[in-house]
mmCIF file with all atom_site columns, C-alpha atoms in Angstrom:
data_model
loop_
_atom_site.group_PDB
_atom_site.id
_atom_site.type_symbol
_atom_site.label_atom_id
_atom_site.label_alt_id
_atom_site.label_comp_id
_atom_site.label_asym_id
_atom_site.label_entity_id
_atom_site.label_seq_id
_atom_site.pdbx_PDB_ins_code
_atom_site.Cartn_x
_atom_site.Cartn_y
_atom_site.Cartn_z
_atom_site.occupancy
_atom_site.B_iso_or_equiv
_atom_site.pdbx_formal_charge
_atom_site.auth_seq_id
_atom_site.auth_comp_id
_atom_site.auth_asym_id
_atom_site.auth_atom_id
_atom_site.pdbx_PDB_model_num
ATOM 1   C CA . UNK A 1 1   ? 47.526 -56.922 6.583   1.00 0.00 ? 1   UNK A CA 1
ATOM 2   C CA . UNK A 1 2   ? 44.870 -58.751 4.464   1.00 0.00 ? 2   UNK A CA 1
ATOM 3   C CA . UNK A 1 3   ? 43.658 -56.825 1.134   1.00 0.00 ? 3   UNK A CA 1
ATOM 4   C CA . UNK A 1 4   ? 39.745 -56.097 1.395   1.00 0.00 ? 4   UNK A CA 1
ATOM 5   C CA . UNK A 1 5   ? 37.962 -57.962 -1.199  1.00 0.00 ? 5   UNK A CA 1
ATOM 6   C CA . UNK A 1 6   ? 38.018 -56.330 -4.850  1.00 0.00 ? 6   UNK A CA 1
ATOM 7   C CA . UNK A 1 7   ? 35.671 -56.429 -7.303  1.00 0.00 ? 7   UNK A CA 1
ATOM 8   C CA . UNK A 1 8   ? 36.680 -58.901 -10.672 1.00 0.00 ? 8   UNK A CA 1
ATOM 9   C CA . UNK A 1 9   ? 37.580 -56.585 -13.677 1.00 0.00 ? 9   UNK A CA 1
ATOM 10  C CA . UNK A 1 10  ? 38.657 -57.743 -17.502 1.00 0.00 ? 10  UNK A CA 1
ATOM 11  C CA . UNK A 1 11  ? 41.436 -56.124 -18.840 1.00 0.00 ? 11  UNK A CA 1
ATOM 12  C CA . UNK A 1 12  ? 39.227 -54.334 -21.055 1.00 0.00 ? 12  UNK A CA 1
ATOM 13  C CA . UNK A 1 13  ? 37.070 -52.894 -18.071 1.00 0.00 ? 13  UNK A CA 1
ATOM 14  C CA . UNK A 1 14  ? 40.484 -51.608 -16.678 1.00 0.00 ? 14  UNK A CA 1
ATOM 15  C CA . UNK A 1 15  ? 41.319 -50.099 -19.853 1.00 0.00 ? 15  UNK A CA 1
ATOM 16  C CA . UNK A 1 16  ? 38.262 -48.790 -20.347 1.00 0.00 ? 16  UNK A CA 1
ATOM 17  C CA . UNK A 1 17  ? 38.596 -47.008 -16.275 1.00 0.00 ? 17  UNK A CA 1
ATOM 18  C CA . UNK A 1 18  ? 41.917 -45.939 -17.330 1.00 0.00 ? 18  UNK A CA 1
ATOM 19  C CA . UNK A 1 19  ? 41.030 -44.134 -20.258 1.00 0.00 ? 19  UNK A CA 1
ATOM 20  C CA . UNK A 1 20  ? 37.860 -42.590 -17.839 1.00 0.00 ? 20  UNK A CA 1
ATOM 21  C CA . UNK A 1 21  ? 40.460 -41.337 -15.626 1.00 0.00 ? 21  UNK A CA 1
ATOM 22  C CA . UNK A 1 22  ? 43.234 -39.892 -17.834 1.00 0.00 ? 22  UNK A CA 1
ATOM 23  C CA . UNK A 1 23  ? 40.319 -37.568 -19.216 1.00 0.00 ? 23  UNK A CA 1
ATOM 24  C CA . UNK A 1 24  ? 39.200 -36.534 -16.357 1.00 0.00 ? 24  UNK A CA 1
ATOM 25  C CA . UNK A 1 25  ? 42.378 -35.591 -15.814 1.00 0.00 ? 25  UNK A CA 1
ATOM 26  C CA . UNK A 1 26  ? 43.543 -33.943 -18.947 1.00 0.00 ? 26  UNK A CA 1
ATOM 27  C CA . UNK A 1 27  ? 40.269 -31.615 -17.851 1.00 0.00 ? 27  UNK A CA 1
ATOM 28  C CA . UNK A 1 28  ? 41.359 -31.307 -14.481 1.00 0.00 ? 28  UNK A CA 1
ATOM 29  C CA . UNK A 1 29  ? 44.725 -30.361 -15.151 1.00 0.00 ? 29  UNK A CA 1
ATOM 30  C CA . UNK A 1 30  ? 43.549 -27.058 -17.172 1.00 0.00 ? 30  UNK A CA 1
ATOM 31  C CA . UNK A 1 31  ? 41.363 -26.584 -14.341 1.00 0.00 ? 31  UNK A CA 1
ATOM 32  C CA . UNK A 1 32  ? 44.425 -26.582 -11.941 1.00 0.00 ? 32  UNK A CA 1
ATOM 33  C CA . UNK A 1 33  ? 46.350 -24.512 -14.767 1.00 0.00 ? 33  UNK A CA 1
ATOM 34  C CA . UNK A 1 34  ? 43.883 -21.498 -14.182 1.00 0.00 ? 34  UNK A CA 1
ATOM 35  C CA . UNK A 1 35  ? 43.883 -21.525 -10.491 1.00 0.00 ? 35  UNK A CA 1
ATOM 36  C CA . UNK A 1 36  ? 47.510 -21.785 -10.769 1.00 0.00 ? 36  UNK A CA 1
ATOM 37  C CA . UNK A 1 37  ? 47.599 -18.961 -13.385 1.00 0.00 ? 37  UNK A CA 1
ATOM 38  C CA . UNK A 1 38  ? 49.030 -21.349 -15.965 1.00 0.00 ? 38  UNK A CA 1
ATOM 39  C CA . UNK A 1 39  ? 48.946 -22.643 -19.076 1.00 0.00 ? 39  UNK A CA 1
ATOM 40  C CA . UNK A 1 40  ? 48.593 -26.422 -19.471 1.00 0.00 ? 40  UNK A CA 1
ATOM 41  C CA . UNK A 1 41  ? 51.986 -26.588 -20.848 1.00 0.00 ? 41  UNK A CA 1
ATOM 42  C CA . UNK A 1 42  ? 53.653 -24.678 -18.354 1.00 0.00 ? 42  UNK A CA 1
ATOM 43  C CA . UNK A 1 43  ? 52.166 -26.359 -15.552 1.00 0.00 ? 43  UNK A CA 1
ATOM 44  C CA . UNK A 1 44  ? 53.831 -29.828 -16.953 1.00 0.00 ? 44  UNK A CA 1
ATOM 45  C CA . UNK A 1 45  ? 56.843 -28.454 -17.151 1.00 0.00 ? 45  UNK A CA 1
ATOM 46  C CA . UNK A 1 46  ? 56.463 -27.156 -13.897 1.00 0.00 ? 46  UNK A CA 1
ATOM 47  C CA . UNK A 1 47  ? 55.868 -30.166 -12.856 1.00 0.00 ? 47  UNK A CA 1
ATOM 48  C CA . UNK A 1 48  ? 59.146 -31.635 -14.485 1.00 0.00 ? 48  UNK A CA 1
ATOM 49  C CA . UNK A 1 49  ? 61.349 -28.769 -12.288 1.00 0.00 ? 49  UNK A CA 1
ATOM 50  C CA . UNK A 1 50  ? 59.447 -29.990 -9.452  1.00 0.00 ? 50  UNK A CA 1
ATOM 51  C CA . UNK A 1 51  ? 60.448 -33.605 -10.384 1.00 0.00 ? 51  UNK A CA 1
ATOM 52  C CA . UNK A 1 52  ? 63.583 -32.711 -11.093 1.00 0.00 ? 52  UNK A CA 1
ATOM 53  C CA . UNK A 1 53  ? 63.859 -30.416 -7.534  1.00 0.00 ? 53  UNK A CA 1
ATOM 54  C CA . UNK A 1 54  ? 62.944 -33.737 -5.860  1.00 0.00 ? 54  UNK A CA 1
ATOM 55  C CA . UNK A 1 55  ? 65.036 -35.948 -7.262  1.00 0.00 ? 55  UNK A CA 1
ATOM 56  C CA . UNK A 1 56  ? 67.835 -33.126 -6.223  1.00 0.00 ? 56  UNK A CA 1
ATOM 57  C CA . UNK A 1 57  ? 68.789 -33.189 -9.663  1.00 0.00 ? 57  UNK A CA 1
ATOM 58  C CA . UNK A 1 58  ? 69.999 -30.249 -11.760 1.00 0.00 ? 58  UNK A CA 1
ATOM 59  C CA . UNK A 1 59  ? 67.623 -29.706 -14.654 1.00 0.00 ? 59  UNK A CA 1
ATOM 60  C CA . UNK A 1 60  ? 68.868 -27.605 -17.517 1.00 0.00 ? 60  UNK A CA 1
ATOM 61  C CA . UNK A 1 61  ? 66.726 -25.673 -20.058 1.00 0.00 ? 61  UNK A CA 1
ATOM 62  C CA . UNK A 1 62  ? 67.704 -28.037 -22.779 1.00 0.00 ? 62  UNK A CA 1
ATOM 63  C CA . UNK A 1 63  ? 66.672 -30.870 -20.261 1.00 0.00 ? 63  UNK A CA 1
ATOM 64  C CA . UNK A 1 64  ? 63.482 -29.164 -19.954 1.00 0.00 ? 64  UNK A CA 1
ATOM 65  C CA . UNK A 1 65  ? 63.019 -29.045 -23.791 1.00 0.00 ? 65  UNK A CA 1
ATOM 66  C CA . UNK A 1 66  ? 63.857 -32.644 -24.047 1.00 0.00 ? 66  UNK A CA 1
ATOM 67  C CA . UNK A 1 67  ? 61.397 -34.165 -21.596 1.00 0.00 ? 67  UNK A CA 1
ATOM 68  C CA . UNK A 1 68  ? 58.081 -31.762 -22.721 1.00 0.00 ? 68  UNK A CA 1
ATOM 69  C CA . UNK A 1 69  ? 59.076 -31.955 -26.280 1.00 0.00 ? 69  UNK A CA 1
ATOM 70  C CA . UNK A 1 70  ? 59.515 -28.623 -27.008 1.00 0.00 ? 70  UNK A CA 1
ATOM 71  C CA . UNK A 1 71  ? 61.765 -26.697 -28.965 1.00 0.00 ? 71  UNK A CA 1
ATOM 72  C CA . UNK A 1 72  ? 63.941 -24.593 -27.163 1.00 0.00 ? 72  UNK A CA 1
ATOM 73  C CA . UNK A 1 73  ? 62.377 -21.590 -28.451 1.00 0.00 ? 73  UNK A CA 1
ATOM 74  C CA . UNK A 1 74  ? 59.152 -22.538 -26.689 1.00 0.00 ? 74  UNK A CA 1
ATOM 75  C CA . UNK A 1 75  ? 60.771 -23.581 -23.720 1.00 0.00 ? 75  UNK A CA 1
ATOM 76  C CA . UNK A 1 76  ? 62.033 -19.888 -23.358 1.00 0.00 ? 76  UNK A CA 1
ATOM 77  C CA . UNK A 1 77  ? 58.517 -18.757 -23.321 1.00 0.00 ? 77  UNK A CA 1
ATOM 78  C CA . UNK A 1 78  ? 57.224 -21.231 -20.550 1.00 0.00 ? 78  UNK A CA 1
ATOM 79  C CA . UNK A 1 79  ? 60.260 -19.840 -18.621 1.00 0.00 ? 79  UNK A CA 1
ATOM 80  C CA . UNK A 1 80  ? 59.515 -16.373 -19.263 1.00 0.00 ? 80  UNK A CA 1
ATOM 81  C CA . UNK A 1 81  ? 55.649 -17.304 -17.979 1.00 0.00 ? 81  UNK A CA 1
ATOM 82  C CA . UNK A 1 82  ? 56.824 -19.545 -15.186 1.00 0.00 ? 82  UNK A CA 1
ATOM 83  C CA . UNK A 1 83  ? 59.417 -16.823 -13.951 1.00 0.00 ? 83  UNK A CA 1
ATOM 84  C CA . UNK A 1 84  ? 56.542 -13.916 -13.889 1.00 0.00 ? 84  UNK A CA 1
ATOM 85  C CA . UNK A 1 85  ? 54.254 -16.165 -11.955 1.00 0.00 ? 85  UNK A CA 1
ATOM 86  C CA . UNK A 1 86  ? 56.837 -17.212 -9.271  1.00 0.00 ? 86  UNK A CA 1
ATOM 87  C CA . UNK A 1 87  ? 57.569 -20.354 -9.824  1.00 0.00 ? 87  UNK A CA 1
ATOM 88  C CA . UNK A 1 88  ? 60.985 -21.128 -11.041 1.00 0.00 ? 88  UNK A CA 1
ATOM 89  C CA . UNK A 1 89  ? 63.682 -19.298 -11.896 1.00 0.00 ? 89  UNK A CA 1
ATOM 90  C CA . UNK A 1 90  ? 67.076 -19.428 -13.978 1.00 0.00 ? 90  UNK A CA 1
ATOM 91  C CA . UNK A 1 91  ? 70.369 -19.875 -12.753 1.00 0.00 ? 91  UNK A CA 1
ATOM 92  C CA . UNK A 1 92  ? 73.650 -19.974 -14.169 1.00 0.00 ? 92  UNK A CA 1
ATOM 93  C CA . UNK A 1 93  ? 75.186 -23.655 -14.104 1.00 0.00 ? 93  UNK A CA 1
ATOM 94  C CA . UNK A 1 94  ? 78.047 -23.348 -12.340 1.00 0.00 ? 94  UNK A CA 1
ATOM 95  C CA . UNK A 1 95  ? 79.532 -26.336 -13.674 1.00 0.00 ? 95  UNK A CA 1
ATOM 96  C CA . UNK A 1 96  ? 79.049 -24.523 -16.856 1.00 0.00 ? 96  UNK A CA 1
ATOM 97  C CA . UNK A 1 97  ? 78.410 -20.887 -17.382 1.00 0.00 ? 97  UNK A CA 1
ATOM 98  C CA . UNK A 1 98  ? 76.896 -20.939 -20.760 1.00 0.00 ? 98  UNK A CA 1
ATOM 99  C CA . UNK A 1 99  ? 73.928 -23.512 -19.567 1.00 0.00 ? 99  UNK A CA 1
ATOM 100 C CA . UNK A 1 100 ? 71.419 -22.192 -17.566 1.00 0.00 ? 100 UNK A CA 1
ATOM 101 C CA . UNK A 1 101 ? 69.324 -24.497 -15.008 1.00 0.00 ? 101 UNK A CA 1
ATOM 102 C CA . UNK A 1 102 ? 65.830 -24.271 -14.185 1.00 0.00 ? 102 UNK A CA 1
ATOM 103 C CA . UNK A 1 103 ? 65.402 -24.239 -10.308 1.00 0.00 ? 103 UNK A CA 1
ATOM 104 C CA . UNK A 1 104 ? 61.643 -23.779 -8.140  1.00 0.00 ? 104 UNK A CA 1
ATOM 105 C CA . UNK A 1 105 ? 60.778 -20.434 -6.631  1.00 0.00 ? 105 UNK A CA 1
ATOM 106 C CA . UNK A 1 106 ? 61.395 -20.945 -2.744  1.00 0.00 ? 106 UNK A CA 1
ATOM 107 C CA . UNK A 1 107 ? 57.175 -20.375 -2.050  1.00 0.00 ? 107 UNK A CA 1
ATOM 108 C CA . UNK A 1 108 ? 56.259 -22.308 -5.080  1.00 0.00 ? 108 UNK A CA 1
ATOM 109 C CA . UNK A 1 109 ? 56.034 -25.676 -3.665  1.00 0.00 ? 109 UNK A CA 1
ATOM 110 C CA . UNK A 1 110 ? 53.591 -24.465 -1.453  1.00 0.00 ? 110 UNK A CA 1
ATOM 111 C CA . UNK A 1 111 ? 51.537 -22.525 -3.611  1.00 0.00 ? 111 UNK A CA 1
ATOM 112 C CA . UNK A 1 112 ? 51.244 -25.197 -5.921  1.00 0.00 ? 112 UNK A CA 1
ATOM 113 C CA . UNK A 1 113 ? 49.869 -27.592 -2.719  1.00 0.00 ? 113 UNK A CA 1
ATOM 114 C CA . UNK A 1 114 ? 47.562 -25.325 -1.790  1.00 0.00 ? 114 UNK A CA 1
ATOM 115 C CA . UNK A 1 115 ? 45.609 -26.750 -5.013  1.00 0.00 ? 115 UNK A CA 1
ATOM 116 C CA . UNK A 1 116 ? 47.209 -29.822 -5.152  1.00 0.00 ? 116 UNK A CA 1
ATOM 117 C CA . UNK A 1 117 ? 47.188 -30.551 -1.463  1.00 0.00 ? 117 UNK A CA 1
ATOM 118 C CA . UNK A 1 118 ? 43.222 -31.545 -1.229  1.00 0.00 ? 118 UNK A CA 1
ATOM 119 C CA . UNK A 1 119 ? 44.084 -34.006 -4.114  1.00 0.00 ? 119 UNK A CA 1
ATOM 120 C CA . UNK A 1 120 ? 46.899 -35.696 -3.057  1.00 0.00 ? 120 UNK A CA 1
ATOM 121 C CA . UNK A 1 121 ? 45.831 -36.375 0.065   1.00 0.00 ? 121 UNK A CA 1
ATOM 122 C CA . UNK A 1 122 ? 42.460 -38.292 -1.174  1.00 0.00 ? 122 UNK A CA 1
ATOM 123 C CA . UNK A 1 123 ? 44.682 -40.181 -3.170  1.00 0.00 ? 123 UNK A CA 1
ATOM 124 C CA . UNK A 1 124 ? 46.415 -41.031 -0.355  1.00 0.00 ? 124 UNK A CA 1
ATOM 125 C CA . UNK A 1 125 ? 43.636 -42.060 1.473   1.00 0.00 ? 125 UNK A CA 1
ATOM 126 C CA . UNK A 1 126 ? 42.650 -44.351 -1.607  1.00 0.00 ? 126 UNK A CA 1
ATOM 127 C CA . UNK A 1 127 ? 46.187 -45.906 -1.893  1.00 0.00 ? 127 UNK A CA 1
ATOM 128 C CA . UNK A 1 128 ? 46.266 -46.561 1.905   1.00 0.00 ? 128 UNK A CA 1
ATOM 129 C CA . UNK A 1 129 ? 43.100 -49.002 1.569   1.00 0.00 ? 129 UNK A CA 1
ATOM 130 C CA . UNK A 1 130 ? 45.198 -50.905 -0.339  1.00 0.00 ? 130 UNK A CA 1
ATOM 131 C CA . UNK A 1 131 ? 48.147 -53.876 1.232   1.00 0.00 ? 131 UNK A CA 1
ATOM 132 C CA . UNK A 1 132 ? 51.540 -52.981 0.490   1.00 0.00 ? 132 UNK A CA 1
ATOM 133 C CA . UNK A 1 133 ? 51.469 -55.555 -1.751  1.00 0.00 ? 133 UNK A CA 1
ATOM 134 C CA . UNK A 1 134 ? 48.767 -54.329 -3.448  1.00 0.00 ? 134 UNK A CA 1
ATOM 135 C CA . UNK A 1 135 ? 50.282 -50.785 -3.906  1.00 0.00 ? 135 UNK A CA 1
ATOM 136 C CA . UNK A 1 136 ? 53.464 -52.526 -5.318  1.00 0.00 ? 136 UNK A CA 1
ATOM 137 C CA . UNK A 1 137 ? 51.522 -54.052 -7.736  1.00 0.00 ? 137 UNK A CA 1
ATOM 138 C CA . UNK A 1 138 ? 49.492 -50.466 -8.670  1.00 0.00 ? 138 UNK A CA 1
ATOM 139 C CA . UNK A 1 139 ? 53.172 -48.894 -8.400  1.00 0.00 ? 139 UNK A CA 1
ATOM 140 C CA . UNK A 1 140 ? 54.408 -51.603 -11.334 1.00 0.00 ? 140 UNK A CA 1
ATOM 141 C CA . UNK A 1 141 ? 52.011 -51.078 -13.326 1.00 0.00 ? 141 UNK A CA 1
ATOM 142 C CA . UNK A 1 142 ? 51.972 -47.322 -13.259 1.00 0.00 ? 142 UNK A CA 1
ATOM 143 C CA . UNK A 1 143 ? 55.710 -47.313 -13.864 1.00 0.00 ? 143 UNK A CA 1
ATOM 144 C CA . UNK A 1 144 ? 55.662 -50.271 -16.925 1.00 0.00 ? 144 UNK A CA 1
ATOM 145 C CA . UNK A 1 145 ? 52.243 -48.580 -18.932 1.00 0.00 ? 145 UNK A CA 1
ATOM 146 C CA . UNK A 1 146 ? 54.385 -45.420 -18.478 1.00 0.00 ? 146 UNK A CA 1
ATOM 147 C CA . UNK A 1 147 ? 57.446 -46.825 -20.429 1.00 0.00 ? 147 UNK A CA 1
ATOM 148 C CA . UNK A 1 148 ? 54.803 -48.254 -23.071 1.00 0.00 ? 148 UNK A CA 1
ATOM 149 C CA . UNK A 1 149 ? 53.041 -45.116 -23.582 1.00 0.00 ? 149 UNK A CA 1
ATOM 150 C CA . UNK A 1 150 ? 56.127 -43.734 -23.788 1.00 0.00 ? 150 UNK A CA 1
ATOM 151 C CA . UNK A 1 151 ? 57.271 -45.692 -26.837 1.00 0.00 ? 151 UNK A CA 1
ATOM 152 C CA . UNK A 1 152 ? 53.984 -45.225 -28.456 1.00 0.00 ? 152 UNK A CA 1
ATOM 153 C CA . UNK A 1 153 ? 54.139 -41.578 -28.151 1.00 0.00 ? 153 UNK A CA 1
ATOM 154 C CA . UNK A 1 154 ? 57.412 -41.920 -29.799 1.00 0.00 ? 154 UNK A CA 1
ATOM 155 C CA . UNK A 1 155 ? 55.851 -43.483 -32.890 1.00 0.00 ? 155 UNK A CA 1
ATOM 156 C CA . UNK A 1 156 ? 53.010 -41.758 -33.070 1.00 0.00 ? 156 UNK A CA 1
ATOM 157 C CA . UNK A 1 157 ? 55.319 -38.810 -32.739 1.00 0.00 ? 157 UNK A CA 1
ATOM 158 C CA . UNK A 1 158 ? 57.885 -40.123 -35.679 1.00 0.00 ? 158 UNK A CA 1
ATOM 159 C CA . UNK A 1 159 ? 54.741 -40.999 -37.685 1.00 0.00 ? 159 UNK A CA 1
ATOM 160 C CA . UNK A 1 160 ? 53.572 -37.683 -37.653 1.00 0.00 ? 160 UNK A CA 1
ATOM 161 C CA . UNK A 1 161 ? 54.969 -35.501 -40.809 1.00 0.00 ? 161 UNK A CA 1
#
């Protein structure tokens, strides 16, 4: 399959979409945290059970805490929030009783694409204009700017008194 012809971009035009497009969807994602009944912050780390639900991994509170960067304190209150909404729920470890693991409601995976559904699908669409190739390439780059926001994020984060 031949690519379809794409318009010629500078990096700084692409960094300048980019940064269009994450706030779009840092506005978008507080608009999908109301219809979900959610917080901003509980719908991310909703999103990390779901991630971790996925990957069929087992996804402990402290995990939880770890990957939003939240104490454990707060992490007790988006479970408390995400349990009273339906979404996950706690479960003993049974590899170890005195951890507890954060598992998805059975319904909540399709609750959550009931709003996410019309989304992800237009993405789709977009992503299937594109070679497989091409969707490599999009995939790369998705997954390396990832890792370096990650690291900044960590300074910024260490830098921050």
């Amino acid at each position: 399959m031949k690519g379809k012809p794409r318009p010629r971009a500078t990096p700084e035009q692409a960094l300048y979409a980019m940064d269009q497009m994450i706030a779009l969807a840092q506005f978008g994602q507080q608009d999908i945290a109301a219809r979900l009944g959610l917080n901003v912050t509980d719908l991310t780390c909703l999103g990390f059970v779901i991630g971790a639900a996925l990957a069929d991994e087992s996804l402990a509170a402290g995990d939880l805490a770890e990957r939003a960067h939240l104490t454990t304190g707060a992490v007790t209150g988006v479970l408390n929030r995400l349990e009273k909404a339906g979404y996950a729920r706690r479960e003993a470890d049974p590899g170890d009783r005195r951890r507890v693991r954060v598992v998805m409601a059975d319904d909540a995976q399709q609750r959550i694409m009931q709003v996410y559904g019309p989304y992800y699908e237009r993405i789709g669409a977009l992503l299937a204009d594109y070679t497989p190739d091409e969707a490599a390439v999009i995939a790369d780059w998705f997954t390396r700017a990832r890792g370096v926001l990650t690291e900044s994020l960590d300074e910024i984060r260490a830098a921050t008194p």
